Short mmCIF file of C-alpha atoms in Angstrom, two decimals:
data_model
loop_
_atom_site.label_atom_id
_atom_site.label_comp_id
_atom_site.label_asym_id
_atom_site.label_seq_id
_atom_site.Cartn_x
_atom_site.Cartn_y
_atom_site.Cartn_z
CA MET A 1 99.33 111.64 132.77
CA LEU A 2 101.49 112.24 129.73
CA THR A 3 103.34 115.55 129.81
CA LEU A 4 103.87 116.71 126.25
CA ARG A 5 107.19 118.47 125.77
CA PRO A 6 106.94 120.44 122.52
CA GLY A 7 109.95 119.60 120.38
CA GLY A 8 111.05 116.78 122.68
CA THR A 9 108.26 114.21 123.02
CA THR A 10 109.39 110.71 122.06
CA LEU A 11 107.64 108.08 119.99
CA ALA A 12 107.70 105.81 123.04
CA ASP A 13 105.72 108.42 124.99
CA LEU A 14 103.19 108.76 122.20
CA GLU A 15 102.83 105.01 121.68
CA SER A 16 102.16 104.50 125.37
CA PHE A 17 99.51 107.23 125.24
CA TRP A 18 97.92 105.69 122.15
CA ARG A 19 97.75 102.23 123.67
CA ALA A 20 96.85 103.09 127.27
CA GLY A 21 94.83 106.28 126.92
CA GLY A 22 94.51 108.66 129.84
CA PRO A 23 95.01 112.43 130.05
CA ALA A 24 97.75 114.50 128.49
CA ARG A 25 98.84 118.07 129.04
CA LEU A 26 101.39 120.50 127.71
CA ASP A 27 104.54 121.03 129.70
CA PRO A 28 103.85 124.21 131.71
CA ALA A 29 107.15 125.58 130.40
CA ALA A 30 105.51 125.89 126.97
CA GLN A 31 102.88 128.36 128.11
CA ALA A 32 105.07 131.47 127.91
CA GLY A 33 105.82 130.87 124.23
CA VAL A 34 102.16 130.17 123.49
CA ALA A 35 101.19 133.47 125.13
CA ARG A 36 103.84 135.46 123.23
CA ALA A 37 102.63 134.15 119.88
CA ALA A 38 99.01 134.86 120.77
CA GLU A 39 99.93 138.47 121.62
CA ALA A 40 101.67 138.86 118.26
CA VAL A 41 98.58 137.61 116.41
CA ALA A 42 96.29 139.88 118.41
CA ALA A 43 98.49 142.86 117.49
CA ALA A 44 98.40 141.91 113.81
CA ALA A 45 94.62 141.53 113.90
CA GLY A 46 94.32 145.15 115.04
CA GLY A 47 96.81 146.45 112.51
CA GLU A 48 96.51 147.73 108.98
CA ALA A 49 98.92 145.36 107.21
CA PRO A 50 97.28 142.28 105.61
CA VAL A 51 98.25 139.05 107.40
CA TYR A 52 97.04 135.80 105.86
CA GLY A 53 94.31 134.08 107.85
CA VAL A 54 94.31 136.81 110.50
CA ASN A 55 92.61 139.64 108.64
CA THR A 56 92.23 138.07 105.20
CA GLY A 57 90.26 135.26 103.61
CA PHE A 58 91.73 131.82 102.99
CA GLY A 59 93.32 129.99 100.06
CA LYS A 60 92.27 131.55 96.75
CA LEU A 61 90.39 134.21 98.78
CA ALA A 62 93.52 135.43 100.59
CA SER A 63 93.29 138.82 98.85
CA VAL A 64 89.96 139.62 100.52
CA ARG A 65 90.43 141.84 103.60
CA ILE A 66 88.38 141.03 106.69
CA ALA A 67 87.32 143.69 109.17
CA GLN A 68 88.45 143.24 112.76
CA ALA A 69 84.82 143.08 113.87
CA ASP A 70 84.36 139.95 111.71
CA THR A 71 87.35 138.05 113.10
CA GLU A 72 85.35 135.62 115.23
CA THR A 73 82.89 134.96 112.41
CA LEU A 74 85.76 134.40 109.98
CA GLN A 75 87.33 131.70 112.16
CA ARG A 76 84.02 129.99 112.97
CA ASN A 77 83.00 129.97 109.31
CA LEU A 78 86.35 128.44 108.43
CA ILE A 79 85.68 125.49 110.71
CA LEU A 80 82.08 124.98 109.60
CA SER A 81 82.83 125.26 105.88
CA HIS A 82 85.73 122.83 106.09
CA CYS A 83 83.78 120.07 107.89
CA CYS A 84 83.41 118.10 104.66
CA GLY A 85 84.82 114.75 105.73
CA VAL A 86 83.10 111.55 104.65
CA GLY A 87 83.42 107.83 105.24
CA ALA A 88 84.03 105.79 108.35
CA GLU A 89 85.13 107.46 111.55
CA LEU A 90 88.65 107.42 112.88
CA ASP A 91 88.99 105.13 115.88
CA VAL A 92 89.04 106.73 119.31
CA PRO A 93 92.68 105.97 120.30
CA THR A 94 94.02 107.41 117.04
CA THR A 95 91.76 110.47 117.29
CA ARG A 96 93.05 111.10 120.79
CA LEU A 97 96.60 110.75 119.46
CA MET A 98 95.74 113.36 116.84
CA LEU A 99 94.58 115.73 119.60
CA ALA A 100 97.82 115.17 121.48
CA LEU A 101 99.83 115.90 118.34
CA LYS A 102 97.88 119.11 117.81
CA LEU A 103 98.71 120.10 121.39
CA LEU A 104 102.39 119.45 120.71
CA SER A 105 102.31 121.61 117.61
CA LEU A 106 100.44 124.49 119.25
CA GLY A 107 102.75 124.22 122.26
CA ARG A 108 105.78 125.21 120.18
CA GLY A 109 104.57 128.80 120.46
CA ALA A 110 104.44 129.58 116.75
CA SER A 111 100.73 129.16 116.02
CA GLY A 112 99.28 132.16 117.83
CA VAL A 113 96.47 130.46 119.76
CA ARG A 114 95.53 131.48 123.28
CA ALA A 115 95.96 129.25 126.32
CA GLU A 116 92.18 128.75 126.37
CA VAL A 117 92.43 126.64 123.22
CA THR A 118 95.15 124.31 124.48
CA ALA A 119 93.43 124.06 127.89
CA LEU A 120 90.21 122.90 126.24
CA ILE A 121 92.02 120.17 124.29
CA GLU A 122 93.64 119.04 127.56
CA GLY A 123 90.23 119.06 129.24
CA MET A 124 88.65 116.97 126.50
CA LEU A 125 91.42 114.39 126.71
CA ALA A 126 91.04 114.22 130.49
CA ALA A 127 87.25 113.88 130.27
CA GLY A 128 87.34 111.25 127.53
CA ILE A 129 85.56 113.47 125.00
CA THR A 130 86.70 112.46 121.52
CA PRO A 131 85.60 114.28 118.35
CA ALA A 132 83.88 112.16 115.71
CA VAL A 133 86.20 112.53 112.70
CA PRO A 134 85.47 111.03 109.25
CA VAL A 135 88.59 109.55 107.69
CA GLN A 136 88.17 110.63 104.06
CA GLY A 137 88.55 114.11 102.62
CA SER A 138 92.18 115.13 103.08
CA VAL A 139 94.72 115.35 100.25
CA GLY A 140 97.54 116.15 102.66
CA ALA A 141 97.91 119.88 101.84
CA SER A 142 97.01 122.56 102.91
CA GLY A 143 97.21 120.28 105.92
CA ASP A 144 94.55 117.72 106.79
CA LEU A 145 91.84 120.35 106.45
CA ALA A 146 88.61 118.32 106.51
CA PRO A 147 89.43 115.86 109.32
CA LEU A 148 91.04 118.53 111.48
CA ALA A 149 87.98 120.76 110.92
CA HIS A 150 85.80 118.01 112.40
CA MET A 151 88.20 117.88 115.35
CA ALA A 152 88.05 121.66 115.73
CA ALA A 153 84.26 121.70 115.45
CA ALA A 154 84.00 119.84 118.74
CA LEU A 155 86.02 122.59 120.42
CA ILE A 156 83.44 125.19 119.39
CA GLY A 157 80.56 122.94 120.45
CA VAL A 158 79.53 121.82 116.99
CA GLY A 159 79.17 118.29 115.64
CA GLU A 160 79.36 115.07 117.57
CA VAL A 161 81.80 113.42 119.94
CA ILE A 162 82.33 109.97 121.40
CA VAL A 163 82.09 109.60 125.19
CA ALA A 164 82.36 106.14 126.78
CA GLY A 165 81.59 104.54 123.42
CA ALA A 166 78.42 106.57 122.82
CA ARG A 167 77.81 109.45 120.40
CA ARG A 168 76.72 112.75 121.87
CA PRO A 169 76.35 116.31 120.61
CA ALA A 170 79.62 118.11 121.28
CA ALA A 171 78.03 121.01 123.17
CA GLU A 172 76.14 118.64 125.44
CA ALA A 173 79.22 116.52 126.21
CA LEU A 174 81.35 119.57 126.96
CA ALA A 175 78.73 120.96 129.33
CA ALA A 176 78.40 117.62 131.14
CA ALA A 177 82.16 117.65 131.73
CA GLY A 178 82.14 121.23 132.99
CA LEU A 179 83.89 122.50 129.88
CA ALA A 180 82.88 125.47 127.76
CA PRO A 181 83.23 125.68 123.97
CA VAL A 182 85.88 128.14 122.90
CA VAL A 183 85.07 131.25 120.90
CA LEU A 184 87.84 131.36 118.36
CA GLY A 185 90.03 134.42 118.16
CA PRO A 186 92.25 135.64 115.31
CA LYS A 187 93.95 132.78 113.42
CA GLU A 188 92.85 130.13 115.95
CA GLY A 189 90.57 128.25 113.57
CA LEU A 190 93.31 128.24 110.96
CA ALA A 191 95.86 127.00 113.49
CA LEU A 192 93.58 124.11 114.40
CA ILE A 193 92.81 122.87 110.88
CA ASN A 194 96.14 123.61 109.19
CA GLY A 195 98.62 120.84 109.96
CA THR A 196 99.51 117.19 109.40
CA GLN A 197 98.29 115.76 112.69
CA PHE A 198 95.62 113.50 111.13
CA SER A 199 98.07 111.97 108.65
CA THR A 200 100.83 111.78 111.24
CA ALA A 201 98.62 110.03 113.79
CA LEU A 202 97.65 107.39 111.24
CA ALA A 203 101.25 106.98 110.06
CA LEU A 204 102.40 106.55 113.66
CA THR A 205 99.88 103.79 114.32
CA GLY A 206 101.05 102.12 111.10
CA LEU A 207 104.65 102.47 112.27
CA TRP A 208 103.99 100.88 115.65
CA GLN A 209 102.10 98.00 114.05
CA ALA A 210 104.89 97.49 111.53
CA GLN A 211 107.51 97.37 114.28
CA ALA A 212 105.54 94.75 116.23
CA LEU A 213 104.76 92.66 113.16
CA LEU A 214 108.39 92.63 112.09
CA GLU A 215 109.31 91.10 115.46
CA ALA A 216 106.52 88.52 115.14
CA SER A 217 107.70 87.63 111.65
CA LEU A 218 111.10 86.63 113.00
CA VAL A 219 109.48 84.18 115.42
CA THR A 220 107.34 82.64 112.69
CA ALA A 221 110.29 82.57 110.26
CA CYS A 222 112.41 80.65 112.74
CA LEU A 223 109.58 78.20 113.44
CA SER A 224 109.19 77.70 109.68
CA THR A 225 112.92 77.10 109.31
CA ASP A 226 112.77 74.29 111.84
CA ALA A 227 109.54 72.95 110.31
CA ILE A 228 111.22 72.37 106.94
CA MET A 229 114.51 71.41 108.65
CA GLY A 230 116.25 74.42 107.18
CA SER A 231 119.77 75.55 107.88
CA ASP A 232 120.89 78.28 110.26
CA ALA A 233 124.21 78.66 108.40
CA PRO A 234 122.87 81.70 106.46
CA LEU A 235 122.46 83.44 109.82
CA ASP A 236 126.19 83.35 110.51
CA GLU A 237 127.42 86.68 111.87
CA GLY A 238 130.31 86.84 109.42
CA ILE A 239 128.05 86.81 106.37
CA HIS A 240 126.10 89.85 107.54
CA ALA A 241 129.10 91.76 108.81
CA LEU A 242 130.58 91.61 105.32
CA ARG A 243 127.57 93.38 103.90
CA GLY A 244 127.25 95.83 106.77
CA GLN A 245 123.55 96.66 106.52
CA PRO A 246 122.44 97.36 110.13
CA GLY A 247 118.92 95.92 109.86
CA GLN A 248 120.22 92.75 108.26
CA ILE A 249 122.83 92.32 111.01
CA ALA A 250 120.24 92.85 113.75
CA VAL A 251 117.70 90.45 112.21
CA ALA A 252 120.27 87.69 111.80
CA ALA A 253 121.37 88.11 115.42
CA ARG A 254 117.78 87.94 116.62
CA MET A 255 117.12 84.79 114.60
CA ARG A 256 120.28 83.11 115.92
CA ALA A 257 119.07 83.78 119.46
CA LEU A 258 115.60 82.41 118.73
CA MET A 259 116.94 79.20 117.18
CA ALA A 260 119.68 78.53 119.73
CA GLY A 261 119.35 75.06 121.21
CA SER A 262 117.13 73.55 118.51
CA ALA A 263 117.51 69.77 118.40
CA ILE A 264 115.78 69.79 115.02
CA ARG A 265 118.57 71.91 113.60
CA GLU A 266 121.32 69.81 115.16
CA SER A 267 119.79 66.59 113.77
CA HIS A 268 120.65 67.44 110.17
CA ARG A 269 123.78 69.51 110.53
CA GLU A 270 125.75 66.62 109.01
CA GLY A 271 124.74 64.44 106.08
CA ASP A 272 121.97 66.68 104.70
CA ALA A 273 121.95 66.32 100.90
CA ARG A 274 120.40 69.77 100.47
CA VAL A 275 123.01 72.44 99.83
CA GLN A 276 120.85 75.56 100.13
CA ASP A 277 117.37 76.47 101.29
CA PRO A 278 114.96 78.54 99.19
CA TYR A 279 115.28 82.30 99.51
CA CYS A 280 112.24 82.63 101.77
CA ILE A 281 114.26 80.77 104.42
CA ARG A 282 117.80 81.73 103.51
CA CYS A 283 117.30 85.46 102.85
CA VAL A 284 115.13 86.51 105.78
CA PRO A 285 117.86 88.77 107.23
CA GLN A 286 118.40 90.44 103.88
CA VAL A 287 114.70 91.05 103.22
CA VAL A 288 113.28 91.67 106.68
CA GLY A 289 116.46 93.47 107.71
CA ALA A 290 116.01 95.88 104.82
CA ALA A 291 112.41 96.38 105.93
CA ALA A 292 113.69 97.11 109.44
CA ASP A 293 115.93 99.84 108.07
CA LEU A 294 113.00 101.38 106.20
CA ILE A 295 110.87 101.28 109.32
CA GLY A 296 113.68 102.96 111.25
CA PHE A 297 113.88 105.73 108.67
CA ALA A 298 110.12 106.27 108.86
CA ALA A 299 110.29 106.37 112.65
CA ARG A 300 112.87 109.16 112.58
CA THR A 301 110.80 111.19 110.13
CA LEU A 302 107.61 110.75 112.12
CA GLU A 303 109.19 111.61 115.46
CA ILE A 304 110.29 114.92 113.97
CA GLU A 305 106.86 115.47 112.45
CA ALA A 306 105.08 114.65 115.70
CA ASN A 307 106.92 117.56 117.33
CA ALA A 308 106.69 119.90 114.35
CA VAL A 309 104.78 123.13 113.77
CA THR A 310 102.80 122.51 110.60
CA ASP A 311 100.16 125.23 110.39
CA ASN A 312 100.28 128.52 108.49
CA PRO A 313 101.09 131.38 108.84
CA LEU A 314 103.66 131.00 111.59
CA VAL A 315 104.60 133.41 114.35
CA LEU A 316 108.32 133.93 114.86
CA PRO A 317 108.20 135.83 118.14
CA HIS A 318 111.93 136.02 118.74
CA ASP A 319 112.82 137.99 115.61
CA THR A 320 111.33 141.28 116.81
CA PRO A 321 109.70 142.44 120.05
CA SER A 322 106.28 142.41 118.38
CA GLY A 323 106.85 139.18 116.55
CA ARG A 324 106.90 138.42 112.84
CA ILE A 325 104.14 136.47 111.06
CA LEU A 326 105.18 134.67 107.90
CA SER A 327 103.34 132.53 105.38
CA GLY A 328 105.07 129.30 104.43
CA GLY A 329 104.23 125.72 103.56
CA ASN A 330 104.88 123.56 106.62
CA PHE A 331 101.37 122.14 106.23
CA HIS A 332 102.48 120.14 103.17
CA GLY A 333 102.42 116.48 104.14
CA GLU A 334 105.17 115.19 101.85
CA PRO A 335 107.43 113.93 104.69
CA VAL A 336 104.50 111.97 106.14
CA ALA A 337 103.50 110.69 102.71
CA PHE A 338 107.01 109.42 102.03
CA ALA A 339 107.16 107.78 105.47
CA ALA A 340 103.80 106.10 104.86
CA ASP A 341 104.88 104.83 101.45
CA ILE A 342 108.07 103.44 102.96
CA LEU A 343 106.12 101.68 105.70
CA ALA A 344 103.78 100.23 103.09
CA LEU A 345 106.74 98.76 101.20
CA ALA A 346 108.07 97.21 104.40
CA LEU A 347 104.69 95.69 105.35
CA ALA A 348 104.22 94.30 101.86
CA GLU A 349 107.65 92.66 101.72
CA ILE A 350 107.50 91.17 105.21
CA GLY A 351 104.23 89.58 104.13
CA ALA A 352 105.51 88.49 100.73
CA ILE A 353 108.41 86.47 102.11
CA ALA A 354 106.27 85.07 104.95
CA GLN A 355 103.66 83.89 102.47
CA ARG A 356 106.30 82.01 100.50
CA ARG A 357 107.28 80.18 103.67
CA VAL A 358 103.66 79.10 104.11
CA ALA A 359 103.61 77.89 100.51
CA LEU A 360 106.87 76.04 101.12
CA MET A 361 105.54 74.18 104.15
CA VAL A 362 102.33 72.93 102.51
CA ASP A 363 104.14 71.70 99.37
CA PRO A 364 105.46 68.13 99.85
CA ALA A 365 107.94 68.62 97.02
CA LEU A 366 109.68 71.39 98.97
CA SER A 367 108.97 70.81 102.66
CA HIS A 368 111.50 68.02 103.26
CA ASP A 369 109.14 65.12 103.93
CA LEU A 370 106.26 66.97 105.61
CA PRO A 371 102.87 65.55 104.55
CA PRO A 372 100.92 67.44 101.88
CA PHE A 373 99.19 70.50 103.34
CA LEU A 374 100.41 69.50 106.80
CA THR A 375 97.61 67.05 107.51
CA PRO A 376 98.22 63.50 108.83
CA ARG A 377 95.78 62.00 106.31
CA PRO A 378 96.04 63.96 103.06
CA GLY A 379 93.36 63.28 100.49
CA LEU A 380 90.63 62.62 102.99
CA ASN A 381 91.68 65.92 104.59
CA SER A 382 92.78 69.14 102.90
CA GLY A 383 94.63 70.50 105.93
CA TYR A 384 96.01 73.99 105.45
CA MET A 385 95.50 74.01 101.67
CA ILE A 386 93.08 76.95 101.58
CA ALA A 387 94.64 78.72 104.53
CA GLU A 388 97.68 79.10 102.27
CA VAL A 389 95.44 80.44 99.51
CA THR A 390 94.08 83.02 101.95
CA THR A 391 97.61 84.20 102.69
CA ALA A 392 98.27 84.49 98.95
CA ALA A 393 95.18 86.68 98.58
CA LEU A 394 96.23 88.94 101.44
CA MET A 395 99.80 89.13 100.17
CA SER A 396 98.57 90.20 96.74
CA GLU A 397 96.21 92.76 98.25
CA ASN A 398 99.09 94.28 100.20
CA LYS A 399 101.19 94.48 97.05
CA HIS A 400 98.49 96.59 95.43
CA LEU A 401 98.10 98.73 98.55
CA ALA A 402 101.86 99.34 98.59
CA THR A 403 101.64 101.38 95.37
CA PRO A 404 103.03 104.82 96.30
CA CYS A 405 100.49 107.50 97.21
CA SER A 406 102.97 110.36 97.38
CA THR A 407 103.41 110.41 93.60
CA ASP A 408 99.70 110.96 93.00
CA SER A 409 99.20 114.72 93.23
CA THR A 410 96.23 116.68 91.92
CA PRO A 411 95.55 120.44 92.02
CA THR A 412 92.82 121.68 94.39
CA SER A 413 91.30 124.95 95.60
CA ALA A 414 91.16 126.66 92.21
CA ASN A 415 94.80 125.70 91.55
CA GLN A 416 96.07 127.62 94.57
CA GLU A 417 97.01 124.29 96.16
CA ASP A 418 98.45 122.83 92.99
CA HIS A 419 100.64 120.09 94.46
CA VAL A 420 99.44 117.90 97.32
CA SER A 421 100.94 114.96 99.18
CA MET A 422 98.11 112.43 99.57
CA ALA A 423 99.59 111.67 102.98
CA ALA A 424 96.21 111.04 104.58
CA HIS A 425 95.12 107.97 102.65
CA GLY A 426 98.75 106.96 102.26
CA ALA A 427 98.85 106.63 106.03
CA ARG A 428 95.32 105.32 106.41
CA ARG A 429 95.96 102.28 104.21
CA LEU A 430 98.70 101.11 106.60
CA GLY A 431 96.12 99.82 109.08
CA ARG A 432 94.53 97.59 106.46
CA MET A 433 97.94 96.34 105.37
CA ALA A 434 98.91 95.59 108.96
CA ASP A 435 95.69 93.63 109.45
CA ASN A 436 96.48 91.57 106.34
CA LEU A 437 100.04 90.91 107.47
CA THR A 438 98.81 89.89 110.91
CA VAL A 439 96.71 87.13 109.35
CA ILE A 440 99.55 85.99 107.09
CA LEU A 441 101.82 85.61 110.11
CA GLY A 442 99.06 83.90 112.10
CA VAL A 443 98.66 81.30 109.37
CA GLU A 444 102.43 80.89 109.14
CA ALA A 445 102.52 80.24 112.89
CA LEU A 446 99.83 77.56 112.53
CA CYS A 447 101.62 75.84 109.66
CA ALA A 448 105.04 76.07 111.27
CA ALA A 449 103.75 74.68 114.57
CA GLN A 450 102.20 71.75 112.71
CA GLY A 451 105.44 71.18 110.82
CA VAL A 452 107.61 71.33 113.92
CA GLU A 453 105.36 68.79 115.66
CA PHE A 454 105.75 66.40 112.74
CA ARG A 455 109.50 66.38 113.55
CA ALA A 456 108.90 64.79 116.98
CA PRO A 457 110.61 63.41 118.98
CA LEU A 458 113.05 66.11 117.86
CA ARG A 459 112.32 69.44 119.53
CA THR A 460 112.73 73.01 118.47
CA SER A 461 114.63 75.57 120.54
CA PRO A 462 113.41 76.55 124.04
CA ARG A 463 112.31 80.00 122.85
CA LEU A 464 110.45 78.70 119.85
CA ALA A 465 108.92 75.91 121.95
CA ALA A 466 107.53 78.58 124.28
CA ALA A 467 105.98 80.42 121.33
CA LEU A 468 104.54 77.14 120.07
CA ALA A 469 103.05 76.43 123.50
CA ALA A 470 101.40 79.86 123.52
CA LEU A 471 99.84 79.05 120.15
CA ARG A 472 98.70 75.62 121.24
CA ALA A 473 96.98 77.14 124.27
CA GLU A 474 94.67 78.83 121.75
CA VAL A 475 94.62 76.44 118.78
CA PRO A 476 95.02 72.65 119.05
CA ARG A 477 97.02 70.58 116.61
CA LEU A 478 95.20 69.87 113.35
CA GLU A 479 94.50 66.11 113.21
CA ALA A 480 91.53 66.21 110.84
CA ASP A 481 89.72 68.90 108.90
CA ARG A 482 87.64 71.33 110.95
CA LEU A 483 86.44 74.91 110.73
CA LEU A 484 89.65 76.91 110.41
CA ALA A 485 88.49 80.53 110.19
CA PRO A 486 88.09 80.97 113.98
CA GLU A 487 91.48 79.37 114.55
CA ILE A 488 93.13 81.66 112.03
CA GLU A 489 91.63 84.61 113.89
CA ARG A 490 92.91 83.33 117.24
CA ALA A 491 96.39 82.83 115.81
CA ALA A 492 96.26 86.32 114.31
CA ALA A 493 95.16 87.68 117.68
CA LEU A 494 98.28 86.18 119.28
CA VAL A 495 100.38 87.98 116.69
CA ARG A 496 98.42 91.23 117.03
CA SER A 497 98.63 91.32 120.83
CA GLY A 498 102.35 90.58 120.88
CA ALA A 499 101.76 87.43 122.93
CA LEU A 500 103.64 85.23 120.46
CA VAL A 501 106.74 87.43 120.69
CA ARG A 502 106.50 87.77 124.47
CA ALA A 503 106.32 83.98 124.85
CA ALA A 504 109.56 83.60 122.88
CA GLU A 505 111.20 86.29 125.01
CA VAL A 506 110.32 84.67 128.35
CA ALA A 507 111.84 81.26 127.60
#
């Protein structure tokens, strides 16, 4: 079971939860703060002073006072009216991650919800009850209102949930698990739907995919370097130390380790008429290293956001004995939107330089004596000709998807919410980009393996040979034309699962 420590949960903890599933609960030490904030909200609900979302309407209707007797109806209506999401549903692991992030936020003790609310989220995670949440409808301020409303609806027994892969009415699934829907108290509906947890969950999954794909791209880049008999001189430590960029230094070191012991490289260290390799070989540390730095920046932003309180208003219980409730704007998703845009740039550029390596290997004018399109009998066979075209299509698609989303604001809610972040679809597009990059790297692995085998009896390095063997266990060498689509998918699956990287690590 994952114990969520509000303000101190790591990305490693959250990634493990996302990948492996299982229950999660708040650190018991958080309960006292949760209770204090709930008491402050209850006191405000019974008072005369207007407090946004506690005894007033919402958004443009904030000036409308709500009687204490209508508090429960107010919060329930908020959830029902905001369930306006459309489109495909968020996958179960990412929805569960969103629930965990909401627990982390509520557990900071500034949202004013009762322990019953957090306990129900914990119970749903333990019972495998996952709200059905459409992915479209959020503009990333005032929080991810529509998707989080669908999440919250399940807590009040409304809408549908996923249990063991099947859709069920929320009330029915809760009852079967021995759980009761919560009747929302003052501010609790607002606390559930205000926040960036939908966008942050999607951005985190994009981050983790980007990190894994960057590692895979170094394996395929090194295989491609040996396939075209490229030089490892541009990986020299001294070159990268002089520039000082940390990602570049780390990438070059990783590539030196992967290529160590390559007989292919040693065979042309002397007497090679070529002076320099094309940039897609020579500048991998500079390009992918820069992407690594961007990914690192996004990771730091998202770890903070995962532990953040992002609803509104917020309870500051330590300022006065009775607490102080203030309206602010922590729901604005700009930090997540910027992180998502940065990740999109990194994914696009890792794919762009990888695609050029594929193009290099299939071109006999540039591949240093490899046969055209990497087939033993070109002309009769087309080899990897159209596989390279597929990578070009995916590379171009990712370039378009990398267009920033954070700069595209539009006013909503009768101009009350007049600047929004677009964090939700900025983060959502990362999954599609990662899928595209996975295929690009899978095709690069296929082409590089074919190229390296054409250099026999010379052998690549032990680590790269292990990666090649893992690929060949799934896809045989291409001797004559055959149906390639299933083989591209199997190669992409090796990249997606991390098996290609793990094989290179074991050797």
